[in-house]
Short mmCIF file of C-alpha atoms in Angstrom, two decimals:
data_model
loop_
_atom_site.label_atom_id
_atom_site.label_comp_id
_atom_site.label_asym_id
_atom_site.label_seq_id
_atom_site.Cartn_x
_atom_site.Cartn_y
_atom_site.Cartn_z
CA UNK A 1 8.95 6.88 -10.47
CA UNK A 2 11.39 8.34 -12.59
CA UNK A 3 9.47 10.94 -15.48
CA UNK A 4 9.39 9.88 -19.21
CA UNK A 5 10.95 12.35 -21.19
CA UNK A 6 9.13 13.03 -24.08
CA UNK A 7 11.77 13.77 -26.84
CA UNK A 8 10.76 14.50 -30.49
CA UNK A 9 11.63 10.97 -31.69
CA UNK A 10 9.62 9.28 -28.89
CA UNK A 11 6.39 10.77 -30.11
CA UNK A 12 6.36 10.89 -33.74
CA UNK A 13 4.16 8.24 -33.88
CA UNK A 14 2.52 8.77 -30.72
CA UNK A 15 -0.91 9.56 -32.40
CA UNK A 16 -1.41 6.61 -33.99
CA UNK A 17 -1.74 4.05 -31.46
CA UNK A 18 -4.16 4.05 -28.49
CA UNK A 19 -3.86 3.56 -24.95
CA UNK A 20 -1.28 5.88 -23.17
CA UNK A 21 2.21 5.77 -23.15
CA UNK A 22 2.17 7.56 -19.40
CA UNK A 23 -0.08 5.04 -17.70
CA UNK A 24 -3.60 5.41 -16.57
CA UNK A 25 -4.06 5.52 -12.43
CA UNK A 26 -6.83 6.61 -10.36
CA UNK A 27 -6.49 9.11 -7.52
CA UNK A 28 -6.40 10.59 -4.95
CA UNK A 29 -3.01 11.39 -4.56
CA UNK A 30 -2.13 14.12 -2.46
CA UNK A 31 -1.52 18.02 -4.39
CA UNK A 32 1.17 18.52 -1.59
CA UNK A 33 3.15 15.55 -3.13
CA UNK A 34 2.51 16.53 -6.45
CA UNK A 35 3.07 20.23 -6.16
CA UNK A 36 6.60 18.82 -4.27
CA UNK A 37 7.73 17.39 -7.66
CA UNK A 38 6.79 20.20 -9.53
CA UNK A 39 8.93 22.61 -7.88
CA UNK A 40 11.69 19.73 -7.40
CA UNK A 41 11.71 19.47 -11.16
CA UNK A 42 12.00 23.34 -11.66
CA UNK A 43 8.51 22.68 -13.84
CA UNK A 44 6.64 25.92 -14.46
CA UNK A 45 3.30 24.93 -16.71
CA UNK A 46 1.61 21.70 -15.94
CA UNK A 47 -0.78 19.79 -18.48
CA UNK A 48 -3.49 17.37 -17.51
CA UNK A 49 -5.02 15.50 -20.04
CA UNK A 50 -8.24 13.75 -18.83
CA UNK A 51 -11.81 14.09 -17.90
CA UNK A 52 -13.96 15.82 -14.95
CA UNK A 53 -11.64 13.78 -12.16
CA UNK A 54 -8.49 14.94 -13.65
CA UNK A 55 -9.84 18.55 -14.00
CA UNK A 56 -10.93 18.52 -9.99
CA UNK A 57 -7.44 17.14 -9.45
CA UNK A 58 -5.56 19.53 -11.28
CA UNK A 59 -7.80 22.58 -9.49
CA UNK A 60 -6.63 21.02 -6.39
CA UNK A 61 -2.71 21.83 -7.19
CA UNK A 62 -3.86 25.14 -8.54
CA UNK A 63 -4.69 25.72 -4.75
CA UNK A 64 -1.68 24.36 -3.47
CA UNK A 65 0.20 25.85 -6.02
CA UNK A 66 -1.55 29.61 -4.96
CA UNK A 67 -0.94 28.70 -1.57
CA UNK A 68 2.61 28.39 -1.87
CA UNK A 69 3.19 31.57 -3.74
CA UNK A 70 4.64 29.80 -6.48
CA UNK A 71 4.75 30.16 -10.10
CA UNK A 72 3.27 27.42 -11.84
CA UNK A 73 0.72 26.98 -14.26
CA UNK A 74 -1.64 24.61 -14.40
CA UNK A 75 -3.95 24.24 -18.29
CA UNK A 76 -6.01 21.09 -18.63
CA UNK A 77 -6.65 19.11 -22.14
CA UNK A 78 -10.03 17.70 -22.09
CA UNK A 79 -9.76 13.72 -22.73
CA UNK A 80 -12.76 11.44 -22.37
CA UNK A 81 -15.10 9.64 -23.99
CA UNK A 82 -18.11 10.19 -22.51
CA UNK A 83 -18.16 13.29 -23.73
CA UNK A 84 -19.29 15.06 -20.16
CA UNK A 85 -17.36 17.98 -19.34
CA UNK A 86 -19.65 21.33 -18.96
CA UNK A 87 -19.59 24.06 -21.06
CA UNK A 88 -17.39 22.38 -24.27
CA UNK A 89 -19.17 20.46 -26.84
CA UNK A 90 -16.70 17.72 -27.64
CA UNK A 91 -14.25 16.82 -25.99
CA UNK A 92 -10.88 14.50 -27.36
CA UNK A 93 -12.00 10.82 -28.12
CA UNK A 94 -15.82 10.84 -28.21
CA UNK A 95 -15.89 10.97 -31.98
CA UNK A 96 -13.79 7.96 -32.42
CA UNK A 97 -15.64 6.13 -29.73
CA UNK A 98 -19.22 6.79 -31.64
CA UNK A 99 -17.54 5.48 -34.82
CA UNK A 100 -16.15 2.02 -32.99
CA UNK A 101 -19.15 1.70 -31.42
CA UNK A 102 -21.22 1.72 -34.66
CA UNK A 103 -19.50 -1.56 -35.43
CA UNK A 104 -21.03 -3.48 -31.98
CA UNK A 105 -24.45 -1.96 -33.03
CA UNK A 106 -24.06 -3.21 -36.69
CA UNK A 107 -23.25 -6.97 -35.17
CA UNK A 108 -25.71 -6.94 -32.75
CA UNK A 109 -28.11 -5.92 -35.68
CA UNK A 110 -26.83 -8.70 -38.19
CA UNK A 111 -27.54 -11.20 -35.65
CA UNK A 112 -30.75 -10.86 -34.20
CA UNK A 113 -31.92 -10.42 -37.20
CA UNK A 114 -31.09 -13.79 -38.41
CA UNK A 115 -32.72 -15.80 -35.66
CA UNK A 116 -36.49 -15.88 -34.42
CA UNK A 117 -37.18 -13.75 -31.41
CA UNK A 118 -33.78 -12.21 -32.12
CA UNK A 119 -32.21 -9.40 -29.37
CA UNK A 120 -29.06 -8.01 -29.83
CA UNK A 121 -28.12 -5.84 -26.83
CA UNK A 122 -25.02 -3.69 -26.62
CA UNK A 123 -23.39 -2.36 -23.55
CA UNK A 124 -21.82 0.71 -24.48
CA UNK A 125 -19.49 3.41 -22.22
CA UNK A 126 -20.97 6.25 -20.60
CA UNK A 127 -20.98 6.77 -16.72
CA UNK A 128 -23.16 9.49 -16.00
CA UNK A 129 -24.11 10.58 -19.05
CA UNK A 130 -25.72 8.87 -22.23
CA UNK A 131 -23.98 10.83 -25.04
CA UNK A 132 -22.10 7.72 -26.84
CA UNK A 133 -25.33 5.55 -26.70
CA UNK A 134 -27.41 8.36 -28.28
CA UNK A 135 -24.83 9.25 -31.12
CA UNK A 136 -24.32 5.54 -32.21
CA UNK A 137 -28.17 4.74 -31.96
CA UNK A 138 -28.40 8.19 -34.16
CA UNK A 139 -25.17 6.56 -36.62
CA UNK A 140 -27.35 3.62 -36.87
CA UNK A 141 -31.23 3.76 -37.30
CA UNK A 142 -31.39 -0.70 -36.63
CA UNK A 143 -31.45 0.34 -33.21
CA UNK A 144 -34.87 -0.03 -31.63
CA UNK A 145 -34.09 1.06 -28.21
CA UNK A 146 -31.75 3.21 -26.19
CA UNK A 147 -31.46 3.36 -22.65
CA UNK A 148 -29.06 6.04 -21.06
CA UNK A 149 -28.55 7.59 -17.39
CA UNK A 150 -30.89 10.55 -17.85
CA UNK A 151 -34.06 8.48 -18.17
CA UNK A 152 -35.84 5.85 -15.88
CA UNK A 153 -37.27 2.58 -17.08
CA UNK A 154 -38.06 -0.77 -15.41
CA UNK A 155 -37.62 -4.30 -16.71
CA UNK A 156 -41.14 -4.64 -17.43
CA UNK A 157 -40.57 -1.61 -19.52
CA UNK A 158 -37.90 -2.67 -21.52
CA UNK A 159 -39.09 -6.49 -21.78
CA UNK A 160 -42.64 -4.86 -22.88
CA UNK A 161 -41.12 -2.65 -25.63
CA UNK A 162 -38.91 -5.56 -26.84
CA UNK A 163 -42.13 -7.76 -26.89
CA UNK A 164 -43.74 -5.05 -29.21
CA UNK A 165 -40.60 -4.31 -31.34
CA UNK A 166 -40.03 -8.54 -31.70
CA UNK A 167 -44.23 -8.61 -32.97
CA UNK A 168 -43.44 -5.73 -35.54
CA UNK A 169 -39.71 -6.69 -37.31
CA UNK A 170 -38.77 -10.22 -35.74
CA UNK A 171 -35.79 -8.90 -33.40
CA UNK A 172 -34.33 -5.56 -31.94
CA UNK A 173 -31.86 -4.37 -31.12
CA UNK A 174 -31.01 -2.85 -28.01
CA UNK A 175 -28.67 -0.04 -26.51
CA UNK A 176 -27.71 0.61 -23.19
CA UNK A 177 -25.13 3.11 -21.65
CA UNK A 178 -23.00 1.65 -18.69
CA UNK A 179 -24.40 4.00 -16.14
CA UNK A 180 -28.25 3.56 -17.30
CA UNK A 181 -30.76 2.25 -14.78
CA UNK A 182 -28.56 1.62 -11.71
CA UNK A 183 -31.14 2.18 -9.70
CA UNK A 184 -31.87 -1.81 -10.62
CA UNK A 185 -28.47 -2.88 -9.23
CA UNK A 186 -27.47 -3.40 -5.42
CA UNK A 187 -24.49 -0.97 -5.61
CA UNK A 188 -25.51 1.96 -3.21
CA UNK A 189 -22.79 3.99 -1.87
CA UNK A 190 -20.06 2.07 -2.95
CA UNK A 191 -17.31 4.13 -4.60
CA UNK A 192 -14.09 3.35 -6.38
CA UNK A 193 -10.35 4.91 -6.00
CA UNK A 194 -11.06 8.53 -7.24
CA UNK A 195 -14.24 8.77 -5.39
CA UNK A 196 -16.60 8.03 -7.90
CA UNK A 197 -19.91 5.90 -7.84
CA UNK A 198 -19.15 2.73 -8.42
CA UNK A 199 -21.81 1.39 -11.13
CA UNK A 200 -23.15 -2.28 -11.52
CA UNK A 201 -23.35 -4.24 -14.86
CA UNK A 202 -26.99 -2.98 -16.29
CA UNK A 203 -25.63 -4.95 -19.61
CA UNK A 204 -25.24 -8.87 -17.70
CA UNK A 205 -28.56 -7.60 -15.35
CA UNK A 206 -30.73 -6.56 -18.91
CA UNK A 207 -29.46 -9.61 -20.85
CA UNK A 208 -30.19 -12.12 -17.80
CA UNK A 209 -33.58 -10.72 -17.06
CA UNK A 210 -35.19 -10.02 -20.08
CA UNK A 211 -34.15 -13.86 -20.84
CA UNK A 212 -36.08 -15.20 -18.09
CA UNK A 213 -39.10 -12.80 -18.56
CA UNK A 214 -39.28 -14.12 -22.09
CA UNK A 215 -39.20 -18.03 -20.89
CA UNK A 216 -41.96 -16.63 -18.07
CA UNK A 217 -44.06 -15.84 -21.30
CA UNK A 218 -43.68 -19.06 -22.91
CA UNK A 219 -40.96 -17.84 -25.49
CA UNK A 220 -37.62 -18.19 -26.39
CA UNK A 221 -35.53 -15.09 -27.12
CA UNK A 222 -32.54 -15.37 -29.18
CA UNK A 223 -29.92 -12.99 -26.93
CA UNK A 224 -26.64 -11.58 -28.58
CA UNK A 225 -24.99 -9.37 -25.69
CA UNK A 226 -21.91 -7.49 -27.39
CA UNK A 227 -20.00 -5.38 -24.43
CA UNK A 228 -16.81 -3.53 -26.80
CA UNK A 229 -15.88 -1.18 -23.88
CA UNK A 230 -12.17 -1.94 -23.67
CA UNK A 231 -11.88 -2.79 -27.52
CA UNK A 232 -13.16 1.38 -27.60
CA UNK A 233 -10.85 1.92 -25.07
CA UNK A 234 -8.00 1.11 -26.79
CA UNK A 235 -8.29 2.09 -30.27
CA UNK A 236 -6.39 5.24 -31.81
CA UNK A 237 -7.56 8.26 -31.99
CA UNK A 238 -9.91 8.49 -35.91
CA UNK A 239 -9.29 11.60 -38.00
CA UNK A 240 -11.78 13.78 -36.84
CA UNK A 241 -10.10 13.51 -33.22
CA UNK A 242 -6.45 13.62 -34.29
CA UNK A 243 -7.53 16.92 -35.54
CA UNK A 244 -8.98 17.86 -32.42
CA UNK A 245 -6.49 16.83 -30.43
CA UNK A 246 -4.06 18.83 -32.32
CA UNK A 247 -5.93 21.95 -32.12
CA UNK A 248 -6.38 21.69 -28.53
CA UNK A 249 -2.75 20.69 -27.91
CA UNK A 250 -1.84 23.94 -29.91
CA UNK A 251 -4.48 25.80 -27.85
CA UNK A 252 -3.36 24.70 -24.54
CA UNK A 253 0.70 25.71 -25.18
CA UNK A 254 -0.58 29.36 -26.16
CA UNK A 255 -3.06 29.34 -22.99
CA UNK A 256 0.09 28.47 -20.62
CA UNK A 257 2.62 30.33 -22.09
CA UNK A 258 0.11 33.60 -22.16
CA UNK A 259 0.17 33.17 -18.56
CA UNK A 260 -3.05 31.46 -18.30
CA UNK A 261 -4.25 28.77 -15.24
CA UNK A 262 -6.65 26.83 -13.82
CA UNK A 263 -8.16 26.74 -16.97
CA UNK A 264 -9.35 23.98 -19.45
CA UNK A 265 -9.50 24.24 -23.31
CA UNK A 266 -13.15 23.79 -24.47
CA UNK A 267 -14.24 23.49 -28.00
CA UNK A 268 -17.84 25.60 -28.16
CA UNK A 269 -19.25 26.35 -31.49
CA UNK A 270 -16.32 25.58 -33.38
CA UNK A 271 -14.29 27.60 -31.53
CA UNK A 272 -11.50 27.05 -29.10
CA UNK A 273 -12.21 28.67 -25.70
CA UNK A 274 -10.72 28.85 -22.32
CA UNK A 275 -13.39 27.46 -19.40
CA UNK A 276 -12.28 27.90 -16.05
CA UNK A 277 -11.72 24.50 -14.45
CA UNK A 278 -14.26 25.26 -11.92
CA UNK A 279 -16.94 25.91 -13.73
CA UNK A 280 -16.15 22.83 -15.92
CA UNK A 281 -16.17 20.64 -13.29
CA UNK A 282 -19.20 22.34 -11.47
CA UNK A 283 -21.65 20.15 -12.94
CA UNK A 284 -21.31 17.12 -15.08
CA UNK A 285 -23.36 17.19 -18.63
CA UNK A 286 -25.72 15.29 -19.55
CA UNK A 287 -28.42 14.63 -22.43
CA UNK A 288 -31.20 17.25 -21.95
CA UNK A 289 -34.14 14.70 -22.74
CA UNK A 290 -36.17 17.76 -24.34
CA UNK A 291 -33.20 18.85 -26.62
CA UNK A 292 -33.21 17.80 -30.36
CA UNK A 293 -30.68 15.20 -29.84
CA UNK A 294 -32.90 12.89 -27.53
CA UNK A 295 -36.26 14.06 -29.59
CA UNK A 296 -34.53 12.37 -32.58
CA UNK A 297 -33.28 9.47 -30.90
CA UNK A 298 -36.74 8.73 -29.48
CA UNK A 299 -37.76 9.50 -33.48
CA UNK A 300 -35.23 6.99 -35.20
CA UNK A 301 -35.77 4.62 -32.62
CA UNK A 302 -39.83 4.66 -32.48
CA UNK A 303 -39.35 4.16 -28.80
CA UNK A 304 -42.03 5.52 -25.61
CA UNK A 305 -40.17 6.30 -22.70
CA UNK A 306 -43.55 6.31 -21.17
CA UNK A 307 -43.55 2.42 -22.12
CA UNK A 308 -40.13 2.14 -20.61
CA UNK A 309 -41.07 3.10 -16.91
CA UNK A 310 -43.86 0.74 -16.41
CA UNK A 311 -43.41 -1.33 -13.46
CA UNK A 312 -40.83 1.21 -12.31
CA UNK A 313 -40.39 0.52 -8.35
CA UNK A 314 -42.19 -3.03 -9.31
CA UNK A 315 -38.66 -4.65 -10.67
#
């Protein structure tokens, strides 16, 4: 494929629409290849934009790159959601995803609320690590229970605490990150194009089963299941992220051109840093469950974990 030149023109407006005007793939594709074009182009400093896979892929042509002898430099941009990149606390998007997703927890709050037995349950992104789940149950106190990768719970768990929450209010409202209780699903071992675990639907699973364990029981619950994932996807980038991404654009020109590489610009404290793609992509983060973040969740939501994990290995 022929590269997109990026003239001034082309991306004056780039910022405010979403998606990507380069196209989104997923790997591998071979460094040798890629390195191949580099030097074929006569390109000296190399920017990848993207989360932990497109940090361990641009480490990989740092290698090829040093094995070579050549001189190119390779700075990453940190893009994703999720929010999960070691050692920076925010990376580009997750702000803008918390604020969309405050608008699926606000319908699924509306609705419930207006029917008996009501149970609005919201799907939201977050692979590995629950970070968008626990900022928008955090943007909006309605939510009565959050469910992320870092903790365990069972069906019973989550049907039981929903029983309780029902008794109390009439409804509740229920969050769940993508990559939360997989352990439920039949998925093990199977991977997708860039090597990573492939995850089932704990959204379709959660809405189906707590359905039937409430007609087990006699009642009828009132199920709104809201999944916005690709409608988060695709929005543009909110105010507090254009100025992010800005910054670490800026950031990332002055790292290259300093002669820095195989490096990633992290944002820690309020300051710009530069975190050396391996350890960034040494370990994913994820939501301490004894940090103040998950403390408050578990405050604004009212919800036991402890109550969440009965039945665990019974489901």
């Amino acid at each position: 494929m022929e590269p997109i030149e990026l003239t001034p023109r082309k991306v004056s407006q780039i910022h405010e629409v979403g998606g990507t005007v380069l196209g989104s793939s997923r790997g591998p594709q071979p460094a040798g290849e890629m390195v191949d074009q580099l030097a074929r182009l006569g390109i000296q400093l190399l920017f990848t934009i993207g989360g932990d896979g497109t940090l361990r892929g641009a480490h990989s042509i740092v290698a090829e790159v040093r094995r070579r002898g050549l001189k190119i430099a390779v700075v990453g941009v940190p893009k994703t959601i999720d929010n999960d990149i070691s050692f920076i606390d925010t990376s580009f998007g997750f702000e803008t995803a918390v604020e969309a997703a405050r608008q699926a927890t606000r319908a699924a709050y509306v609705e419930p609320s207006c029917h008996r037995s009501g149970i609005g349950l919201v799907k939201l992104m977050g692979r590995d690590s629950g970070f968008i789940a626990s900022f928008a149950t955090l943007a909006d106190t309605q939510v009565g229970i959050c469910l992320i990768p870092e903790i365990a719970f069972s069906i019973d768990g989550v049907v039981e605490a929903a029983r309780q929450r029902i008794e109390r209010d009439g409804y509740v409202v229920i969050v769940v990150a993508e990559g939360a209780g997989q352990d439920l699903l039949d998925v093990a071992g199977e991977r997708d194009a860039s090597g990573n675990r492939r995850h089932g639907d704990i959204g379709a699973l959660l809405r189906d089963q707590i359905g039937e364990a409430f007609r087990a029981q006699g009642t009828t619950a009132n199920i709104k299941y809201i999944d916005p994932s690709y409608m988060i996807r695709s929005l543009p980038a909110n105010a507090r992220d254009a100025n992010l991404c800005l910054r670490l654009g800026h950031a990332a020109v002055h790292a290259g051109m300093a002669g820095k590489t195989d490096v990633v610009i992290g944002s820690w404290r309020r300051r710009l840093t530069h975190v050396p793609i391996p350890l960034a992509v040494s370990s994913r983060k994820k939501v301490d469950t004894d940090s103040y973040l998950w403390q408050t969740v578990l405050s604004v939501t009212g919800q036991d974990d402890n109550l969440l994990n009965v039945g665990v290995g019974a489901s």
